[in-house]
PDB file of C-alpha atoms and ligand atoms in Angstrom:
ATOM      1  CA  MET A   1     138.863  73.011 235.730  1.00  0.00           C
ATOM      2  CA  ASN A   2     140.189  69.609 234.704  1.00  0.00           C
ATOM      3  CA  LEU A   3     141.412  69.697 231.235  1.00  0.00           C
ATOM      4  CA  ILE A   4     143.244  67.277 228.897  1.00  0.00           C
ATOM      5  CA  MET A   5     145.229  68.495 225.850  1.00  0.00           C
ATOM      6  CA  LEU A   6     144.982  65.717 223.104  1.00  0.00           C
ATOM      7  CA  GLY A   7     146.719  65.876 219.833  1.00  0.00           C
ATOM      8  CA  PRO A   8     149.771  64.364 217.951  1.00  0.00           C
ATOM      9  CA  PRO A   9     152.984  65.060 219.094  1.00  0.00           C
ATOM     10  CA  GLY A  10     154.156  68.787 217.848  1.00  0.00           C
ATOM     11  CA  ALA A  11     150.807  70.097 217.864  1.00  0.00           C
ATOM     12  CA  GLY A  12     151.564  72.596 220.183  1.00  0.00           C
ATOM     13  CA  LYS A  13     149.739  70.889 223.025  1.00  0.00           C
ATOM     14  CA  GLY A  14     152.715  71.883 225.695  1.00  0.00           C
ATOM     15  CA  THR A  15     152.752  75.320 224.241  1.00  0.00           C
ATOM     16  CA  GLN A  16     148.905  75.583 224.979  1.00  0.00           C
ATOM     17  CA  ALA A  17     149.308  73.806 228.359  1.00  0.00           C
ATOM     18  CA  ASP A  18     151.415  76.402 229.471  1.00  0.00           C
ATOM     19  CA  ILE A  19     149.667  79.298 228.380  1.00  0.00           C
ATOM     20  CA  LEU A  20     146.468  78.094 229.958  1.00  0.00           C
ATOM     21  CA  SER A  21     148.177  76.976 233.054  1.00  0.00           C
ATOM     22  CA  LYS A  22     148.809  80.879 233.642  1.00  0.00           C
ATOM     23  CA  HIS A  23     145.564  81.876 232.258  1.00  0.00           C
ATOM     24  CA  PHE A  24     143.663  79.732 234.845  1.00  0.00           C
ATOM     25  CA  SER A  25     146.432  79.474 237.634  1.00  0.00           C
ATOM     26  CA  ILE A  26     146.315  75.731 237.569  1.00  0.00           C
ATOM     27  CA  PRO A  27     149.128  73.377 236.962  1.00  0.00           C
ATOM     28  CA  THR A  28     150.085  71.633 233.849  1.00  0.00           C
ATOM     29  CA  ILE A  29     151.024  67.940 234.555  1.00  0.00           C
ATOM     30  CA  SER A  30     153.222  66.725 231.555  1.00  0.00           C
ATOM     31  CA  THR A  31     154.033  62.897 232.161  1.00  0.00           C
ATOM     32  CA  GLY A  32     156.792  63.501 229.538  1.00  0.00           C
ATOM     33  CA  ASN A  33     158.427  66.231 231.829  1.00  0.00           C
ATOM     34  CA  ILE A  34     158.142  64.235 234.712  1.00  0.00           C
ATOM     35  CA  LEU A  35     159.798  61.121 233.216  1.00  0.00           C
ATOM     36  CA  ARG A  36     162.695  63.309 231.794  1.00  0.00           C
ATOM     37  CA  ALA A  37     163.074  64.874 235.059  1.00  0.00           C
ATOM     38  CA  ALA A  38     163.337  61.311 236.704  1.00  0.00           C
ATOM     39  CA  ALA A  39     165.548  60.110 233.982  1.00  0.00           C
ATOM     40  CA  LYS A  40     167.922  63.158 234.707  1.00  0.00           C
ATOM     41  CA  ALA A  41     167.820  62.444 238.424  1.00  0.00           C
ATOM     42  CA  GLY A  42     168.934  58.736 237.693  1.00  0.00           C
ATOM     43  CA  SER A  43     165.935  57.302 239.343  1.00  0.00           C
ATOM     44  CA  ALA A  44     164.911  53.578 238.505  1.00  0.00           C
ATOM     45  CA  VAL A  45     161.470  54.695 237.021  1.00  0.00           C
ATOM     46  CA  GLY A  46     163.330  57.415 235.219  1.00  0.00           C
ATOM     47  CA  LEU A  47     165.962  55.243 233.625  1.00  0.00           C
ATOM     48  CA  LYS A  48     163.418  52.520 232.457  1.00  0.00           C
ATOM     49  CA  ALA A  49     161.297  55.049 230.907  1.00  0.00           C
ATOM     50  CA  LYS A  50     164.065  56.756 229.071  1.00  0.00           C
ATOM     51  CA  GLU A  51     164.619  53.293 227.249  1.00  0.00           C
ATOM     52  CA  PHE A  52     161.184  53.716 225.744  1.00  0.00           C
ATOM     53  CA  MET A  53     161.268  57.412 225.298  1.00  0.00           C
ATOM     54  CA  ASP A  54     164.503  57.501 223.565  1.00  0.00           C
ATOM     55  CA  GLN A  55     162.973  55.054 220.877  1.00  0.00           C
ATOM     56  CA  GLY A  56     159.920  57.088 220.383  1.00  0.00           C
ATOM     57  CA  GLN A  57     158.041  54.013 221.975  1.00  0.00           C
ATOM     58  CA  LEU A  58     155.464  54.488 224.897  1.00  0.00           C
ATOM     59  CA  VAL A  59     156.330  53.979 228.237  1.00  0.00           C
ATOM     60  CA  PRO A  60     154.198  50.933 229.940  1.00  0.00           C
ATOM     61  CA  ASP A  61     150.744  52.089 231.257  1.00  0.00           C
ATOM     62  CA  HIS A  62     151.428  50.785 234.770  1.00  0.00           C
ATOM     63  CA  ILE A  63     154.653  53.337 235.208  1.00  0.00           C
ATOM     64  CA  ILE A  64     152.245  55.906 233.875  1.00  0.00           C
ATOM     65  CA  ILE A  65     149.372  55.432 236.404  1.00  0.00           C
ATOM     66  CA  ASP A  66     151.722  55.517 239.106  1.00  0.00           C
ATOM     67  CA  VAL A  67     153.456  58.642 238.196  1.00  0.00           C
ATOM     68  CA  MET A  68     149.623  60.094 237.530  1.00  0.00           C
ATOM     69  CA  ASP A  69     148.385  58.773 240.913  1.00  0.00           C
ATOM     70  CA  GLU A  70     151.456  60.418 243.015  1.00  0.00           C
ATOM     71  CA  ARG A  71     151.097  63.965 240.885  1.00  0.00           C
ATOM     72  CA  LEU A  72     147.422  64.282 241.021  1.00  0.00           C
ATOM     73  CA  ALA A  73     147.675  63.769 244.812  1.00  0.00           C
ATOM     74  CA  GLN A  74     149.595  67.055 245.178  1.00  0.00           C
ATOM     75  CA  PRO A  75     147.883  69.781 246.626  1.00  0.00           C
ATOM     76  CA  ASP A  76     148.523  72.078 243.485  1.00  0.00           C
ATOM     77  CA  CYS A  77     145.873  69.907 241.603  1.00  0.00           C
ATOM     78  CA  ALA A  78     143.114  70.491 243.993  1.00  0.00           C
ATOM     79  CA  LYS A  79     141.739  73.766 241.920  1.00  0.00           C
ATOM     80  CA  GLY A  80     142.247  72.084 238.749  1.00  0.00           C
ATOM     81  CA  PHE A  81     145.156  70.693 236.218  1.00  0.00           C
ATOM     82  CA  ILE A  82     145.805  70.722 232.637  1.00  0.00           C
ATOM     83  CA  LEU A  83     147.118  67.269 231.528  1.00  0.00           C
ATOM     84  CA  ASP A  84     149.570  67.574 228.533  1.00  0.00           C
ATOM     85  CA  GLY A  85     150.583  64.057 226.866  1.00  0.00           C
ATOM     86  CA  VAL A  86     148.524  62.135 229.235  1.00  0.00           C
ATOM     87  CA  PRO A  87     146.552  59.901 228.910  1.00  0.00           C
ATOM     88  CA  ARG A  88     147.931  58.326 225.881  1.00  0.00           C
ATOM     89  CA  THR A  89     146.231  55.045 225.970  1.00  0.00           C
ATOM     90  CA  ILE A  90     142.684  53.750 226.697  1.00  0.00           C
ATOM     91  CA  VAL A  91     144.093  51.937 229.376  1.00  0.00           C
ATOM     92  CA  GLN A  92     145.328  55.208 231.063  1.00  0.00           C
ATOM     93  CA  ALA A  93     142.088  57.114 230.490  1.00  0.00           C
ATOM     94  CA  GLN A  94     140.207  53.916 231.670  1.00  0.00           C
ATOM     95  CA  ALA A  95     142.315  53.951 235.023  1.00  0.00           C
ATOM     96  CA  MET A  96     141.655  57.677 235.753  1.00  0.00           C
ATOM     97  CA  GLU A  97     137.953  56.854 235.300  1.00  0.00           C
ATOM     98  CA  ASP A  98     137.902  54.172 237.390  1.00  0.00           C
ATOM     99  CA  GLN A  99     139.826  56.485 240.004  1.00  0.00           C
ATOM    100  CA  GLY A 100     136.693  58.982 239.961  1.00  0.00           C
ATOM    101  CA  ILE A 101     139.279  61.659 238.385  1.00  0.00           C
ATOM    102  CA  HIS A 102     136.731  64.069 236.807  1.00  0.00           C
ATOM    103  CA  ILE A 103     137.642  65.484 233.556  1.00  0.00           C
ATOM    104  CA  ASP A 104     135.622  68.641 232.485  1.00  0.00           C
ATOM    105  CA  ALA A 105     137.062  68.907 228.886  1.00  0.00           C
ATOM    106  CA  VAL A 106     139.251  67.455 226.241  1.00  0.00           C
ATOM    107  CA  VAL A 107     140.809  70.011 223.992  1.00  0.00           C
ATOM    108  CA  SER A 108     141.513  67.798 220.778  1.00  0.00           C
ATOM    109  CA  MET A 109     144.202  69.812 218.521  1.00  0.00           C
ATOM    110  CA  GLU A 110     144.127  69.188 215.088  1.00  0.00           C
ATOM    111  CA  LEU A 111     147.083  69.490 212.704  1.00  0.00           C
ATOM    112  CA  ASP A 112     148.224  67.916 209.282  1.00  0.00           C
ATOM    113  CA  THR A 113     151.191  65.395 209.699  1.00  0.00           C
ATOM    114  CA  GLU A 114     153.340  67.054 207.259  1.00  0.00           C
ATOM    115  CA  ILE A 115     153.309  70.195 209.009  1.00  0.00           C
ATOM    116  CA  ILE A 116     154.032  68.456 212.356  1.00  0.00           C
ATOM    117  CA  VAL A 117     157.167  66.714 210.824  1.00  0.00           C
ATOM    118  CA  ALA A 118     158.726  69.894 209.633  1.00  0.00           C
ATOM    119  CA  ARG A 119     157.786  71.771 212.724  1.00  0.00           C
ATOM    120  CA  MET A 120     159.307  68.958 215.215  1.00  0.00           C
ATOM    121  CA  ASP A 121     162.560  69.659 213.624  1.00  0.00           C
ATOM    122  CA  GLY A 122     162.803  73.282 215.280  1.00  0.00           C
ATOM    123  CA  ARG A 123     161.498  72.287 218.420  1.00  0.00           C
ATOM    124  CA  ARG A 124     163.950  72.966 221.694  1.00  0.00           C
ATOM    125  CA  VAL A 125     163.105  72.375 225.403  1.00  0.00           C
ATOM    126  CA  CYS A 126     164.693  73.552 228.309  1.00  0.00           C
ATOM    127  CA  LEU A 127     166.877  71.019 230.108  1.00  0.00           C
ATOM    128  CA  GLY A 128     166.044  72.653 233.389  1.00  0.00           C
ATOM    129  CA  CYS A 129     162.061  73.431 233.520  1.00  0.00           C
ATOM    130  CA  GLY A 130     161.104  71.641 230.423  1.00  0.00           C
ATOM    131  CA  THR A 131     159.443  74.766 229.028  1.00  0.00           C
ATOM    132  CA  PRO A 132     159.283  74.165 224.991  1.00  0.00           C
ATOM    133  CA  PHE A 133     160.347  76.723 222.238  1.00  0.00           C
ATOM    134  CA  HIS A 134     160.740  76.503 218.672  1.00  0.00           C
ATOM    135  CA  VAL A 135     163.617  78.329 216.440  1.00  0.00           C
ATOM    136  CA  THR A 136     161.123  80.206 214.343  1.00  0.00           C
ATOM    137  CA  SER A 137     157.260  80.424 215.549  1.00  0.00           C
ATOM    138  CA  TYR A 138     158.384  80.474 219.133  1.00  0.00           C
ATOM    139  CA  PRO A 139     161.906  81.619 219.714  1.00  0.00           C
ATOM    140  CA  PRO A 140     163.543  82.343 223.214  1.00  0.00           C
ATOM    141  CA  LYS A 141     164.801  85.834 223.838  1.00  0.00           C
ATOM    142  CA  ALA A 142     168.129  84.775 223.814  1.00  0.00           C
ATOM    143  CA  GLU A 143     169.292  81.921 221.413  1.00  0.00           C
ATOM    144  CA  GLY A 144     169.706  78.499 223.176  1.00  0.00           C
ATOM    145  CA  ILE A 145     168.727  79.777 226.465  1.00  0.00           C
ATOM    146  CA  CYS A 146     165.384  79.294 228.531  1.00  0.00           C
ATOM    147  CA  ASP A 147     163.628  82.540 229.023  1.00  0.00           C
ATOM    148  CA  ASN A 148     162.285  81.026 232.379  1.00  0.00           C
ATOM    149  CA  CYS A 149     165.027  79.495 233.984  1.00  0.00           C
ATOM    150  CA  GLY A 150     168.070  80.317 232.034  1.00  0.00           C
ATOM    151  CA  GLU A 151     169.188  76.882 231.330  1.00  0.00           C
ATOM    152  CA  ASP A 152     170.376  75.483 227.877  1.00  0.00           C
ATOM    153  CA  LEU A 153     168.029  74.679 225.525  1.00  0.00           C
ATOM    154  CA  ILE A 154     168.211  71.269 223.434  1.00  0.00           C
ATOM    155  CA  GLU A 155     166.585  69.127 220.726  1.00  0.00           C
ATOM    156  CA  ARG A 156     165.401  66.027 222.301  1.00  0.00           C
ATOM    157  CA  GLU A 157     166.288  62.448 220.703  1.00  0.00           C
ATOM    158  CA  ASP A 158     162.670  61.874 220.378  1.00  0.00           C
ATOM    159  CA  ASP A 159     162.060  64.977 218.329  1.00  0.00           C
ATOM    160  CA  LYS A 160     164.337  63.860 215.584  1.00  0.00           C
ATOM    161  CA  PRO A 161     162.820  62.944 212.070  1.00  0.00           C
ATOM    162  CA  ALA A 162     162.847  58.908 212.289  1.00  0.00           C
ATOM    163  CA  THR A 163     161.535  58.908 215.953  1.00  0.00           C
ATOM    164  CA  VAL A 164     158.975  61.699 215.129  1.00  0.00           C
ATOM    165  CA  ARG A 165     157.864  59.381 212.599  1.00  0.00           C
ATOM    166  CA  ALA A 166     157.356  56.391 214.678  1.00  0.00           C
ATOM    167  CA  ARG A 167     155.720  58.389 217.284  1.00  0.00           C
ATOM    168  CA  MET A 168     152.926  59.442 214.696  1.00  0.00           C
ATOM    169  CA  THR A 169     152.140  55.941 213.873  1.00  0.00           C
ATOM    170  CA  ILE A 170     151.811  55.076 217.646  1.00  0.00           C
ATOM    171  CA  TYR A 171     149.913  58.375 218.356  1.00  0.00           C
ATOM    172  CA  GLU A 172     147.397  57.295 215.111  1.00  0.00           C
ATOM    173  CA  ASN A 173     146.822  53.581 216.722  1.00  0.00           C
ATOM    174  CA  THR A 174     146.907  54.078 220.422  1.00  0.00           C
ATOM    175  CA  THR A 175     146.177  57.695 221.428  1.00  0.00           C
ATOM    176  CA  ALA A 176     143.871  58.891 218.649  1.00  0.00           C
ATOM    177  CA  PRO A 177     141.193  56.217 220.011  1.00  0.00           C
ATOM    178  CA  LEU A 178     140.862  58.311 222.935  1.00  0.00           C
ATOM    179  CA  LYS A 179     138.727  61.009 220.889  1.00  0.00           C
ATOM    180  CA  SER A 180     136.123  58.549 220.622  1.00  0.00           C
ATOM    181  CA  PHE A 181     136.415  57.195 224.197  1.00  0.00           C
ATOM    182  CA  TYR A 182     136.096  60.803 225.296  1.00  0.00           C
ATOM    183  CA  GLY A 183     133.649  61.704 222.380  1.00  0.00           C
ATOM    184  CA  ALA A 184     131.244  59.081 224.039  1.00  0.00           C
ATOM    185  CA  ARG A 185     131.560  60.893 227.174  1.00  0.00           C
ATOM    186  CA  GLY A 186     130.549  64.250 225.646  1.00  0.00           C
ATOM    187  CA  LYS A 187     133.852  65.852 226.489  1.00  0.00           C
ATOM    188  CA  VAL A 188     135.823  66.543 223.232  1.00  0.00           C
ATOM    189  CA  ARG A 189     135.920  69.982 221.890  1.00  0.00           C
ATOM    190  CA  THR A 190     138.053  70.076 218.634  1.00  0.00           C
ATOM    191  CA  VAL A 191     140.298  72.955 217.555  1.00  0.00           C
ATOM    192  CA  ASP A 192     141.658  73.282 214.130  1.00  0.00           C
ATOM    193  CA  THR A 193     145.379  74.797 214.450  1.00  0.00           C
ATOM    194  CA  ASP A 194     146.389  74.692 210.659  1.00  0.00           C
ATOM    195  CA  GLY A 195     147.921  78.099 209.776  1.00  0.00           C
ATOM    196  CA  CYS A 196     146.974  79.559 213.254  1.00  0.00           C
ATOM    197  CA  THR A 197     149.685  81.435 215.322  1.00  0.00           C
ATOM    198  CA  ILE A 198     150.131  80.317 218.700  1.00  0.00           C
ATOM    199  CA  GLN A 199     147.882  83.274 219.783  1.00  0.00           C
ATOM    200  CA  GLU A 200     145.024  82.523 217.686  1.00  0.00           C
ATOM    201  CA  ILE A 201     145.115  78.982 218.859  1.00  0.00           C
ATOM    202  CA  THR A 202     144.705  80.064 222.642  1.00  0.00           C
ATOM    203  CA  THR A 203     141.947  82.620 221.501  1.00  0.00           C
ATOM    204  CA  LYS A 204     140.362  79.498 220.096  1.00  0.00           C
ATOM    205  CA  ILE A 205     140.649  77.344 222.927  1.00  0.00           C
ATOM    206  CA  LEU A 206     139.526  79.972 225.456  1.00  0.00           C
ATOM    207  CA  HIS A 207     136.302  80.756 223.216  1.00  0.00           C
ATOM    208  CA  ILE A 208     135.626  76.854 223.331  1.00  0.00           C
ATOM    209  CA  LEU A 209     136.114  76.520 226.864  1.00  0.00           C
ATOM    210  CA  GLU A 210     134.247  79.869 228.075  1.00  0.00           C
ATOM    211  CA  ASP A 211     131.140  77.754 229.519  1.00  0.00           C
ATOM    212  CA  LEU A 212     133.503  76.042 231.818  1.00  0.00           C
ATOM    213  CA  ALA A 213     135.578  79.038 233.036  1.00  0.00           C
TER     214      ALA A 213
HETATM  215  P1  LIG B   1     155.973  64.046 225.461  1.00  0.00           P
HETATM  216  O1  LIG B   1     157.062  65.192 226.115  1.00  0.00           O
HETATM  217  O2  LIG B   1     154.659  64.177 226.230  1.00  0.00           O
HETATM  218  O3  LIG B   1     156.045  64.203 224.048  1.00  0.00           O
HETATM  219  O4  LIG B   1     156.560  63.036 226.102  1.00  0.00           O
HETATM  220  C1  LIG B   1     157.748  61.954 225.760  1.00  0.00           C
HETATM  221  C2  LIG B   1     157.974  60.715 225.664  1.00  0.00           C
HETATM  222  O5  LIG B   1     157.392  60.374 227.029  1.00  0.00           O
HETATM  223  C3  LIG B   1     156.728  59.953 224.745  1.00  0.00           C
HETATM  224  O6  LIG B   1     157.155  59.761 223.660  1.00  0.00           O
HETATM  225  C4  LIG B   1     156.602  58.667 225.620  1.00  0.00           C
HETATM  226  O7  LIG B   1     157.965  57.730 225.189  1.00  0.00           O
HETATM  227  C5  LIG B   1     156.686  59.090 227.099  1.00  0.00           C
HETATM  228  N1  LIG B   1     155.551  59.602 227.575  1.00  0.00           N
HETATM  229  C6  LIG B   1     154.988  60.699 227.892  1.00  0.00           C
HETATM  230  N2  LIG B   1     153.863  60.529 228.533  1.00  0.00           N
HETATM  231  C7  LIG B   1     153.320  59.506 228.150  1.00  0.00           C
HETATM  232  C8  LIG B   1     152.296  58.630 228.375  1.00  0.00           C
HETATM  233  N3  LIG B   1     150.992  59.177 229.032  1.00  0.00           N
HETATM  234  N4  LIG B   1     152.063  57.256 228.016  1.00  0.00           N
HETATM  235  C9  LIG B   1     153.285  56.555 227.562  1.00  0.00           C
HETATM  236  N5  LIG B   1     154.400  57.354 227.388  1.00  0.00           N
HETATM  237  C10 LIG B   1     154.613  58.539 227.502  1.00  0.00           C
END
């Protein structure tokens, strides 16, 4: 099964992608995680991407398209994949379509902007493996430490309030139009996440994907 998780930053795409990844035994592909790892490793692509990421700007399409080409060619993607945070522009979506990459469904996670801004403030991400946590709604077992790999959790530069607002504007202008792009192809399945727990959202998503499993 090939899925795209679509929604504004902070809507819970990463959390749900990780749960679905375990459920369906297929990898999550997060371009954000790939680029952060590349930046940490000090590669030329990573350092270039970091300049945009730290300001809450989108990384140029050609970089993302190259990163995706390389990642989707890995053998673990053969059974399917969950795309988290990609595509984020029509150009990226069109490039995937032109390459014949099949998409079964686009899970569109809807949530009010004010809830998102408040929520992003509590977000913490593992420095090692990128697993997302939240100080109140999804806390790690030990404060500041990743449940998965034991590395430190940090608040990302791009989760800080001013950057979040810039990211929301970019989402509305550049990424939200993907709903129409994939809607025209009959792929969009909308999940209203307002007031729902993580588990309730997972249940809703599994329900709307039932005919694909
Ligand atoms: P994320 O972890 O998905 O929230 O991504 C963090 C940052 O990485 C974004 O704010 C962008 O700067 C960059 N990024 C990740 N994925 C993409 C993408 N598909 N297109 C452009 N920029 C991206």
